[in-house]
Amino acid sequence: DIQMTQSPSSLSASVGDRVTITCRAGQAIDTYLNWYQQKPGEAPNLLIYAASSLQSEVPSRFSGSGSGTDFTLTITSLQPEDFATYYCQQTYTTPRTFGQGTRVEIK
Amino acid sequence: QVQLQESGPGLVKPSQTLSLTCTVSGDSIISFFYSWNWLRQPAGKGLEWIGRVYSSGSTNYNPSLKSRLTMSVDTSKNQFSLRLSSVTAADTAVYYCARDSERVARAMDVWGQGTTVTVSS
């Protein structure tokens, strides 16, 4: 299995802040890396696919970058509705695997 | 707009078989572009991919669960299903069905709302 490691596990930030979350794959996965947002009691929601492509209807303050083993999710100007848990996922091979999640909390 | 809805018992006894169905509405389950996935999430923990089934009936399973898993598809009902045998308390989780799509590099772009399954006597 490909291990996915996110950092940090949690962070505190204020509305308007720029937030960066990183994800490292245990082996090279090209750009087969996706980012999801999950709010309490809800299913995950796809934000970014193929490392840097913005899913339809997702605000442009979300962006992704990276290839190979190192990836980044950036949220410019954090909004109140962005406080949630974020997961990276590889779709390079099966079994699909996820990072452990990064919880973004209000400072 | 395509929607997914999980259904099945919320309580399963240890050693028995967990059975869930996901009903797809708003689009046909038959497509070369999609596969149909099951995932789960124990309370307060992360996401685990269980496996996927194509409309052809072909499957891929997580090796950690493969010996207990069966997934199937019923194209006449636009549904796909999960059976997990010999369950224990460790199988207690929210179970999600989700579609992955070639159009978004096999990311999971549509999810069901999730259904809570508790394994307890």
PDB file of C-alpha atoms in Angstrom:
ATOM      1  CA  ASP A   1       0.000   0.000   0.000  1.00  0.00           C
ATOM      2  CA  ILE A   2       1.139   3.574  -0.629  1.00  0.00           C
ATOM      3  CA  GLN A   3       1.341   5.475   2.631  1.00  0.00           C
ATOM      4  CA  MET A   4       0.150   9.075   2.579  1.00  0.00           C
ATOM      5  CA  THR A   5       1.395  11.414   5.303  1.00  0.00           C
ATOM      6  CA  GLN A   6      -0.139  14.830   5.905  1.00  0.00           C
ATOM      7  CA  SER A   7       1.238  17.673   7.946  1.00  0.00           C
ATOM      8  CA  PRO A   8       0.311  19.258  10.155  1.00  0.00           C
ATOM      9  CA  SER A   9      -2.326  17.063  11.797  1.00  0.00           C
ATOM     10  CA  SER A  10      -4.102  20.194  12.937  1.00  0.00           C
ATOM     11  CA  LEU A  11      -3.689  23.934  12.749  1.00  0.00           C
ATOM     12  CA  SER A  12      -5.339  27.045  14.099  1.00  0.00           C
ATOM     13  CA  ALA A  13      -5.892  29.964  11.790  1.00  0.00           C
ATOM     14  CA  SER A  14      -7.893  33.156  11.508  1.00  0.00           C
ATOM     15  CA  VAL A  15     -10.322  34.289   8.848  1.00  0.00           C
ATOM     16  CA  GLY A  16      -8.296  35.854   6.063  1.00  0.00           C
ATOM     17  CA  ASP A  17      -5.155  33.809   6.723  1.00  0.00           C
ATOM     18  CA  ARG A  18      -3.278  31.866   4.083  1.00  0.00           C
ATOM     19  CA  VAL A  19      -3.138  28.158   4.971  1.00  0.00           C
ATOM     20  CA  THR A  20      -0.873  25.488   3.544  1.00  0.00           C
ATOM     21  CA  ILE A  21      -1.244  21.738   4.085  1.00  0.00           C
ATOM     22  CA  THR A  22       1.294  19.253   2.803  1.00  0.00           C
ATOM     23  CA  CYS A  23       0.942  15.623   1.789  1.00  0.00           C
ATOM     24  CA  ARG A  24       3.796  13.216   1.145  1.00  0.00           C
ATOM     25  CA  ALA A  25       3.417   9.907  -0.654  1.00  0.00           C
ATOM     26  CA  GLY A  26       5.488   6.878   0.285  1.00  0.00           C
ATOM     27  CA  GLN A  27       6.447   6.429  -3.369  1.00  0.00           C
ATOM     28  CA  ALA A  28       6.156   8.489  -6.525  1.00  0.00           C
ATOM     29  CA  ILE A  29       2.551   8.849  -7.696  1.00  0.00           C
ATOM     30  CA  ASP A  30       2.976  11.285 -10.606  1.00  0.00           C
ATOM     31  CA  THR A  31       0.057  13.712 -10.138  1.00  0.00           C
ATOM     32  CA  TYR A  32      -2.517  11.136  -9.030  1.00  0.00           C
ATOM     33  CA  LEU A  33      -3.296  13.119  -5.901  1.00  0.00           C
ATOM     34  CA  ASN A  34      -6.653  14.507  -4.792  1.00  0.00           C
ATOM     35  CA  TRP A  35      -7.802  16.729  -1.936  1.00  0.00           C
ATOM     36  CA  TYR A  36     -11.095  16.498  -0.069  1.00  0.00           C
ATOM     37  CA  GLN A  37     -12.780  18.684   2.535  1.00  0.00           C
ATOM     38  CA  GLN A  38     -14.947  17.101   5.212  1.00  0.00           C
ATOM     39  CA  LYS A  39     -17.165  18.922   7.676  1.00  0.00           C
ATOM     40  CA  PRO A  40     -18.558  17.214  10.800  1.00  0.00           C
ATOM     41  CA  GLY A  41     -21.442  14.878  10.018  1.00  0.00           C
ATOM     42  CA  GLU A  42     -20.974  15.221   6.266  1.00  0.00           C
ATOM     43  CA  ALA A  43     -19.414  13.177   3.499  1.00  0.00           C
ATOM     44  CA  PRO A  44     -16.095  14.324   2.049  1.00  0.00           C
ATOM     45  CA  ASN A  45     -16.251  16.804  -0.820  1.00  0.00           C
ATOM     46  CA  LEU A  46     -13.761  16.791  -3.698  1.00  0.00           C
ATOM     47  CA  LEU A  47     -11.780  20.038  -3.952  1.00  0.00           C
ATOM     48  CA  ILE A  48      -8.756  19.308  -6.140  1.00  0.00           C
ATOM     49  CA  TYR A  49      -8.028  16.398  -8.471  1.00  0.00           C
ATOM     50  CA  ALA A  50      -4.894  15.450 -10.375  1.00  0.00           C
ATOM     51  CA  ALA A  51      -2.836  17.499  -7.911  1.00  0.00           C
ATOM     52  CA  SER A  52      -3.784  20.910  -9.261  1.00  0.00           C
ATOM     53  CA  SER A  53      -7.143  20.837 -11.071  1.00  0.00           C
ATOM     54  CA  LEU A  54      -9.954  22.661  -9.317  1.00  0.00           C
ATOM     55  CA  GLN A  55     -13.184  20.684  -9.131  1.00  0.00           C
ATOM     56  CA  SER A  56     -16.265  22.376 -10.571  1.00  0.00           C
ATOM     57  CA  GLU A  57     -17.913  24.934  -8.253  1.00  0.00           C
ATOM     58  CA  VAL A  58     -15.027  24.926  -5.776  1.00  0.00           C
ATOM     59  CA  PRO A  59     -13.904  28.476  -4.906  1.00  0.00           C
ATOM     60  CA  SER A  60     -10.699  29.669  -6.527  1.00  0.00           C
ATOM     61  CA  ARG A  61      -9.097  30.395  -3.127  1.00  0.00           C
ATOM     62  CA  PHE A  62      -8.310  26.659  -3.073  1.00  0.00           C
ATOM     63  CA  SER A  63      -5.312  25.506  -5.086  1.00  0.00           C
ATOM     64  CA  GLY A  64      -3.070  22.477  -5.267  1.00  0.00           C
ATOM     65  CA  SER A  65       0.427  21.784  -6.482  1.00  0.00           C
ATOM     66  CA  GLY A  66       3.070  19.097  -6.598  1.00  0.00           C
ATOM     67  CA  SER A  67       4.044  15.904  -8.338  1.00  0.00           C
ATOM     68  CA  GLY A  68       5.957  12.760  -7.516  1.00  0.00           C
ATOM     69  CA  THR A  69       5.899  12.463  -3.747  1.00  0.00           C
ATOM     70  CA  ASP A  70       5.298  15.971  -2.396  1.00  0.00           C
ATOM     71  CA  PHE A  71       2.048  17.890  -2.681  1.00  0.00           C
ATOM     72  CA  THR A  72       0.487  21.028  -1.241  1.00  0.00           C
ATOM     73  CA  LEU A  73      -3.028  22.331  -0.711  1.00  0.00           C
ATOM     74  CA  THR A  74      -3.228  26.095  -0.253  1.00  0.00           C
ATOM     75  CA  ILE A  75      -6.185  28.136   0.892  1.00  0.00           C
ATOM     76  CA  THR A  76      -5.702  31.840   0.323  1.00  0.00           C
ATOM     77  CA  SER A  77      -7.790  34.093   2.560  1.00  0.00           C
ATOM     78  CA  LEU A  78      -9.440  31.484   4.784  1.00  0.00           C
ATOM     79  CA  GLN A  79     -13.215  31.861   5.075  1.00  0.00           C
ATOM     80  CA  PRO A  80     -15.499  30.804   7.968  1.00  0.00           C
ATOM     81  CA  GLU A  81     -16.904  27.929   5.914  1.00  0.00           C
ATOM     82  CA  ASP A  82     -13.375  26.535   5.352  1.00  0.00           C
ATOM     83  CA  PHE A  83     -12.963  25.327   8.916  1.00  0.00           C
ATOM     84  CA  ALA A  84     -13.022  21.575   8.384  1.00  0.00           C
ATOM     85  CA  THR A  85     -10.794  18.528   8.018  1.00  0.00           C
ATOM     86  CA  TYR A  86      -8.833  18.063   4.793  1.00  0.00           C
ATOM     87  CA  TYR A  87      -7.652  14.747   3.364  1.00  0.00           C
ATOM     88  CA  CYS A  88      -5.282  13.900   0.553  1.00  0.00           C
ATOM     89  CA  GLN A  89      -5.805  10.696  -1.434  1.00  0.00           C
ATOM     90  CA  GLN A  90      -3.753   8.880  -4.032  1.00  0.00           C
ATOM     91  CA  THR A  91      -5.369   7.310  -7.067  1.00  0.00           C
ATOM     92  CA  TYR A  92      -2.122   6.051  -8.607  1.00  0.00           C
ATOM     93  CA  THR A  93      -2.918   2.478  -7.661  1.00  0.00           C
ATOM     94  CA  THR A  94      -5.182   0.317  -5.554  1.00  0.00           C
ATOM     95  CA  PRO A  95      -5.778   0.119  -2.705  1.00  0.00           C
ATOM     96  CA  ARG A  96      -6.638   3.805  -2.697  1.00  0.00           C
ATOM     97  CA  THR A  97      -5.149   5.389   0.401  1.00  0.00           C
ATOM     98  CA  PHE A  98      -5.726   8.626   2.276  1.00  0.00           C
ATOM     99  CA  GLY A  99      -3.678  10.838   4.503  1.00  0.00           C
ATOM    100  CA  GLN A 100      -4.665  10.914   8.157  1.00  0.00           C
ATOM    101  CA  GLY A 101      -6.316  14.313   7.780  1.00  0.00           C
ATOM    102  CA  THR A 102      -5.552  17.909   8.755  1.00  0.00           C
ATOM    103  CA  ARG A 103      -8.040  19.654  10.974  1.00  0.00           C
ATOM    104  CA  VAL A 104      -8.262  23.406  10.380  1.00  0.00           C
ATOM    105  CA  GLU A 105      -9.619  25.150  13.456  1.00  0.00           C
ATOM    106  CA  ILE A 106     -10.574  28.710  14.270  1.00  0.00           C
ATOM    107  CA  LYS A 107      -7.883  30.666  16.106  1.00  0.00           C
TER     108      LYS A 107
ATOM    109  CA  GLN B   1     -27.661  15.668 -10.936  1.00  0.00           C
ATOM    110  CA  VAL B   2     -26.419  12.270  -9.860  1.00  0.00           C
ATOM    111  CA  GLN B   3     -27.048  11.252  -6.259  1.00  0.00           C
ATOM    112  CA  LEU B   4     -26.028   8.231  -4.209  1.00  0.00           C
ATOM    113  CA  GLN B   5     -27.929   6.823  -1.229  1.00  0.00           C
ATOM    114  CA  GLU B   6     -26.758   4.078   1.105  1.00  0.00           C
ATOM    115  CA  SER B   7     -29.219   1.718   2.755  1.00  0.00           C
ATOM    116  CA  GLY B   8     -29.007  -1.248   5.082  1.00  0.00           C
ATOM    117  CA  PRO B   9     -29.160  -2.315   8.731  1.00  0.00           C
ATOM    118  CA  GLY B  10     -27.646   0.038  11.258  1.00  0.00           C
ATOM    119  CA  LEU B  11     -26.892  -2.748  13.711  1.00  0.00           C
ATOM    120  CA  VAL B  12     -25.148  -6.032  12.969  1.00  0.00           C
ATOM    121  CA  LYS B  13     -24.213  -8.753  15.433  1.00  0.00           C
ATOM    122  CA  PRO B  14     -20.612  -9.916  15.742  1.00  0.00           C
ATOM    123  CA  SER B  15     -19.677 -12.762  13.381  1.00  0.00           C
ATOM    124  CA  GLN B  16     -22.596 -11.957  11.087  1.00  0.00           C
ATOM    125  CA  THR B  17     -22.537 -10.371   7.624  1.00  0.00           C
ATOM    126  CA  LEU B  18     -22.891  -6.657   7.010  1.00  0.00           C
ATOM    127  CA  SER B  19     -24.893  -5.898   3.854  1.00  0.00           C
ATOM    128  CA  LEU B  20     -25.303  -2.446   2.339  1.00  0.00           C
ATOM    129  CA  THR B  21     -26.762  -1.185  -0.922  1.00  0.00           C
ATOM    130  CA  CYS B  22     -26.088   2.073  -2.733  1.00  0.00           C
ATOM    131  CA  THR B  23     -28.781   3.370  -5.065  1.00  0.00           C
ATOM    132  CA  VAL B  24     -27.676   5.646  -7.891  1.00  0.00           C
ATOM    133  CA  SER B  25     -30.159   8.217  -9.154  1.00  0.00           C
ATOM    134  CA  GLY B  26     -29.879  10.861 -11.846  1.00  0.00           C
ATOM    135  CA  ASP B  27     -27.582   8.845 -14.112  1.00  0.00           C
ATOM    136  CA  SER B  28     -27.051   5.311 -15.311  1.00  0.00           C
ATOM    137  CA  ILE B  29     -24.685   3.104 -13.349  1.00  0.00           C
ATOM    138  CA  ILE B  30     -23.537   1.699 -16.700  1.00  0.00           C
ATOM    139  CA  SER B  31     -20.566   3.725 -17.877  1.00  0.00           C
ATOM    140  CA  PHE B  32     -16.996   3.269 -19.040  1.00  0.00           C
ATOM    141  CA  PHE B  33     -16.050   6.421 -17.136  1.00  0.00           C
ATOM    142  CA  TYR B  34     -17.100   5.434 -13.634  1.00  0.00           C
ATOM    143  CA  SER B  35     -16.470   2.873 -10.955  1.00  0.00           C
ATOM    144  CA  TRP B  36     -18.467   2.542  -7.794  1.00  0.00           C
ATOM    145  CA  ASN B  37     -16.695   2.565  -4.467  1.00  0.00           C
ATOM    146  CA  TRP B  38     -17.271   1.769  -0.822  1.00  0.00           C
ATOM    147  CA  LEU B  39     -15.357   3.536   1.942  1.00  0.00           C
ATOM    148  CA  ARG B  40     -15.695   3.702   5.683  1.00  0.00           C
ATOM    149  CA  GLN B  41     -14.754   5.981   8.547  1.00  0.00           C
ATOM    150  CA  PRO B  42     -14.722   4.938  12.213  1.00  0.00           C
ATOM    151  CA  ALA B  43     -15.884   7.653  14.570  1.00  0.00           C
ATOM    152  CA  GLY B  44     -13.235  10.340  14.948  1.00  0.00           C
ATOM    153  CA  LYS B  45     -10.844   8.628  12.524  1.00  0.00           C
ATOM    154  CA  GLY B  46      -9.781   8.832   8.907  1.00  0.00           C
ATOM    155  CA  LEU B  47     -11.083   7.382   5.676  1.00  0.00           C
ATOM    156  CA  GLU B  48     -10.494   3.804   4.539  1.00  0.00           C
ATOM    157  CA  TRP B  49     -11.144   2.630   1.001  1.00  0.00           C
ATOM    158  CA  ILE B  50     -12.917  -0.744   1.004  1.00  0.00           C
ATOM    159  CA  GLY B  51     -13.106  -1.477  -2.706  1.00  0.00           C
ATOM    160  CA  ARG B  52     -14.837  -0.752  -5.992  1.00  0.00           C
ATOM    161  CA  VAL B  53     -17.026  -2.421  -8.570  1.00  0.00           C
ATOM    162  CA  TYR B  54     -17.514  -1.597 -12.232  1.00  0.00           C
ATOM    163  CA  SER B  55     -20.823  -1.907 -14.039  1.00  0.00           C
ATOM    164  CA  SER B  56     -19.349  -4.981 -15.749  1.00  0.00           C
ATOM    165  CA  GLY B  57     -19.111  -6.650 -12.334  1.00  0.00           C
ATOM    166  CA  SER B  58     -15.327  -6.447 -12.171  1.00  0.00           C
ATOM    167  CA  THR B  59     -13.997  -5.620  -8.711  1.00  0.00           C
ATOM    168  CA  ASN B  60     -10.941  -4.363  -6.837  1.00  0.00           C
ATOM    169  CA  TYR B  61     -10.768  -4.929  -3.097  1.00  0.00           C
ATOM    170  CA  ASN B  62      -8.598  -3.614  -0.296  1.00  0.00           C
ATOM    171  CA  PRO B  63      -6.287  -6.549   0.542  1.00  0.00           C
ATOM    172  CA  SER B  64      -6.861  -5.913   4.254  1.00  0.00           C
ATOM    173  CA  LEU B  65     -10.535  -6.846   3.825  1.00  0.00           C
ATOM    174  CA  LYS B  66     -10.489  -9.005   0.712  1.00  0.00           C
ATOM    175  CA  SER B  67     -11.078 -12.354   2.429  1.00  0.00           C
ATOM    176  CA  ARG B  68     -14.376 -11.076   3.896  1.00  0.00           C
ATOM    177  CA  LEU B  69     -15.621  -8.903   1.041  1.00  0.00           C
ATOM    178  CA  THR B  70     -18.060  -9.291  -1.811  1.00  0.00           C
ATOM    179  CA  MET B  71     -19.182  -6.425  -4.027  1.00  0.00           C
ATOM    180  CA  SER B  72     -21.756  -6.667  -6.772  1.00  0.00           C
ATOM    181  CA  VAL B  73     -23.761  -4.507  -9.141  1.00  0.00           C
ATOM    182  CA  ASP B  74     -27.394  -4.709 -10.254  1.00  0.00           C
ATOM    183  CA  THR B  75     -27.714  -2.635 -13.405  1.00  0.00           C
ATOM    184  CA  SER B  76     -31.464  -3.252 -13.663  1.00  0.00           C
ATOM    185  CA  LYS B  77     -31.959  -1.488 -10.338  1.00  0.00           C
ATOM    186  CA  ASN B  78     -29.098   1.013 -10.763  1.00  0.00           C
ATOM    187  CA  GLN B  79     -27.605  -0.245  -7.506  1.00  0.00           C
ATOM    188  CA  PHE B  80     -24.368  -1.681  -6.199  1.00  0.00           C
ATOM    189  CA  SER B  81     -23.831  -3.600  -3.004  1.00  0.00           C
ATOM    190  CA  LEU B  82     -21.341  -4.520  -0.304  1.00  0.00           C
ATOM    191  CA  ARG B  83     -21.219  -7.642   1.814  1.00  0.00           C
ATOM    192  CA  LEU B  84     -18.666  -7.926   4.617  1.00  0.00           C
ATOM    193  CA  SER B  85     -18.651 -11.204   6.502  1.00  0.00           C
ATOM    194  CA  SER B  86     -17.530 -12.192   9.992  1.00  0.00           C
ATOM    195  CA  VAL B  87     -17.795  -8.667  11.342  1.00  0.00           C
ATOM    196  CA  THR B  88     -16.325  -7.517  14.642  1.00  0.00           C
ATOM    197  CA  ALA B  89     -16.496  -4.298  16.621  1.00  0.00           C
ATOM    198  CA  ALA B  90     -13.606  -3.026  14.504  1.00  0.00           C
ATOM    199  CA  ASP B  91     -16.003  -2.854  11.553  1.00  0.00           C
ATOM    200  CA  THR B  92     -18.162  -0.259  13.322  1.00  0.00           C
ATOM    201  CA  ALA B  93     -18.027   2.884  11.174  1.00  0.00           C
ATOM    202  CA  VAL B  94     -19.847   5.270   8.888  1.00  0.00           C
ATOM    203  CA  TYR B  95     -19.971   3.581   5.492  1.00  0.00           C
ATOM    204  CA  TYR B  96     -19.997   5.704   2.343  1.00  0.00           C
ATOM    205  CA  CYS B  97     -20.603   4.844  -1.260  1.00  0.00           C
ATOM    206  CA  ALA B  98     -18.918   7.054  -3.852  1.00  0.00           C
ATOM    207  CA  ARG B  99     -18.431   7.332  -7.587  1.00  0.00           C
ATOM    208  CA  ASP B 100     -15.007   7.759  -9.086  1.00  0.00           C
ATOM    209  CA  SER B 101     -14.632   9.197 -12.531  1.00  0.00           C
ATOM    210  CA  GLU B 102     -12.080   9.113 -15.314  1.00  0.00           C
ATOM    211  CA  ARG B 103     -13.103  12.715 -15.978  1.00  0.00           C
ATOM    212  CA  VAL B 104     -11.461  13.760 -12.688  1.00  0.00           C
ATOM    213  CA  ALA B 105      -8.480  11.402 -12.720  1.00  0.00           C
ATOM    214  CA  ARG B 106     -10.366   8.720 -10.777  1.00  0.00           C
ATOM    215  CA  ALA B 107     -11.079  11.020  -7.870  1.00  0.00           C
ATOM    216  CA  MET B 108     -14.354  10.478  -6.015  1.00  0.00           C
ATOM    217  CA  ASP B 109     -16.605  13.252  -7.193  1.00  0.00           C
ATOM    218  CA  VAL B 110     -19.995  12.101  -5.892  1.00  0.00           C
ATOM    219  CA  TRP B 111     -20.631  10.662  -2.437  1.00  0.00           C
ATOM    220  CA  GLY B 112     -23.579   9.294  -0.554  1.00  0.00           C
ATOM    221  CA  GLN B 113     -24.438  10.888   2.769  1.00  0.00           C
ATOM    222  CA  GLY B 114     -23.110   7.877   4.675  1.00  0.00           C
ATOM    223  CA  THR B 115     -24.777   5.324   6.886  1.00  0.00           C
ATOM    224  CA  THR B 116     -23.693   4.358  10.387  1.00  0.00           C
ATOM    225  CA  VAL B 117     -23.179   0.663  11.036  1.00  0.00           C
ATOM    226  CA  THR B 118     -22.621  -0.564  14.573  1.00  0.00           C
ATOM    227  CA  VAL B 119     -21.398  -4.080  15.289  1.00  0.00           C
ATOM    228  CA  SER B 120     -22.707  -5.141  18.674  1.00  0.00           C
ATOM    229  CA  SER B 121     -24.584  -7.980  20.283  1.00  0.00           C
TER     230      SER B 121
END
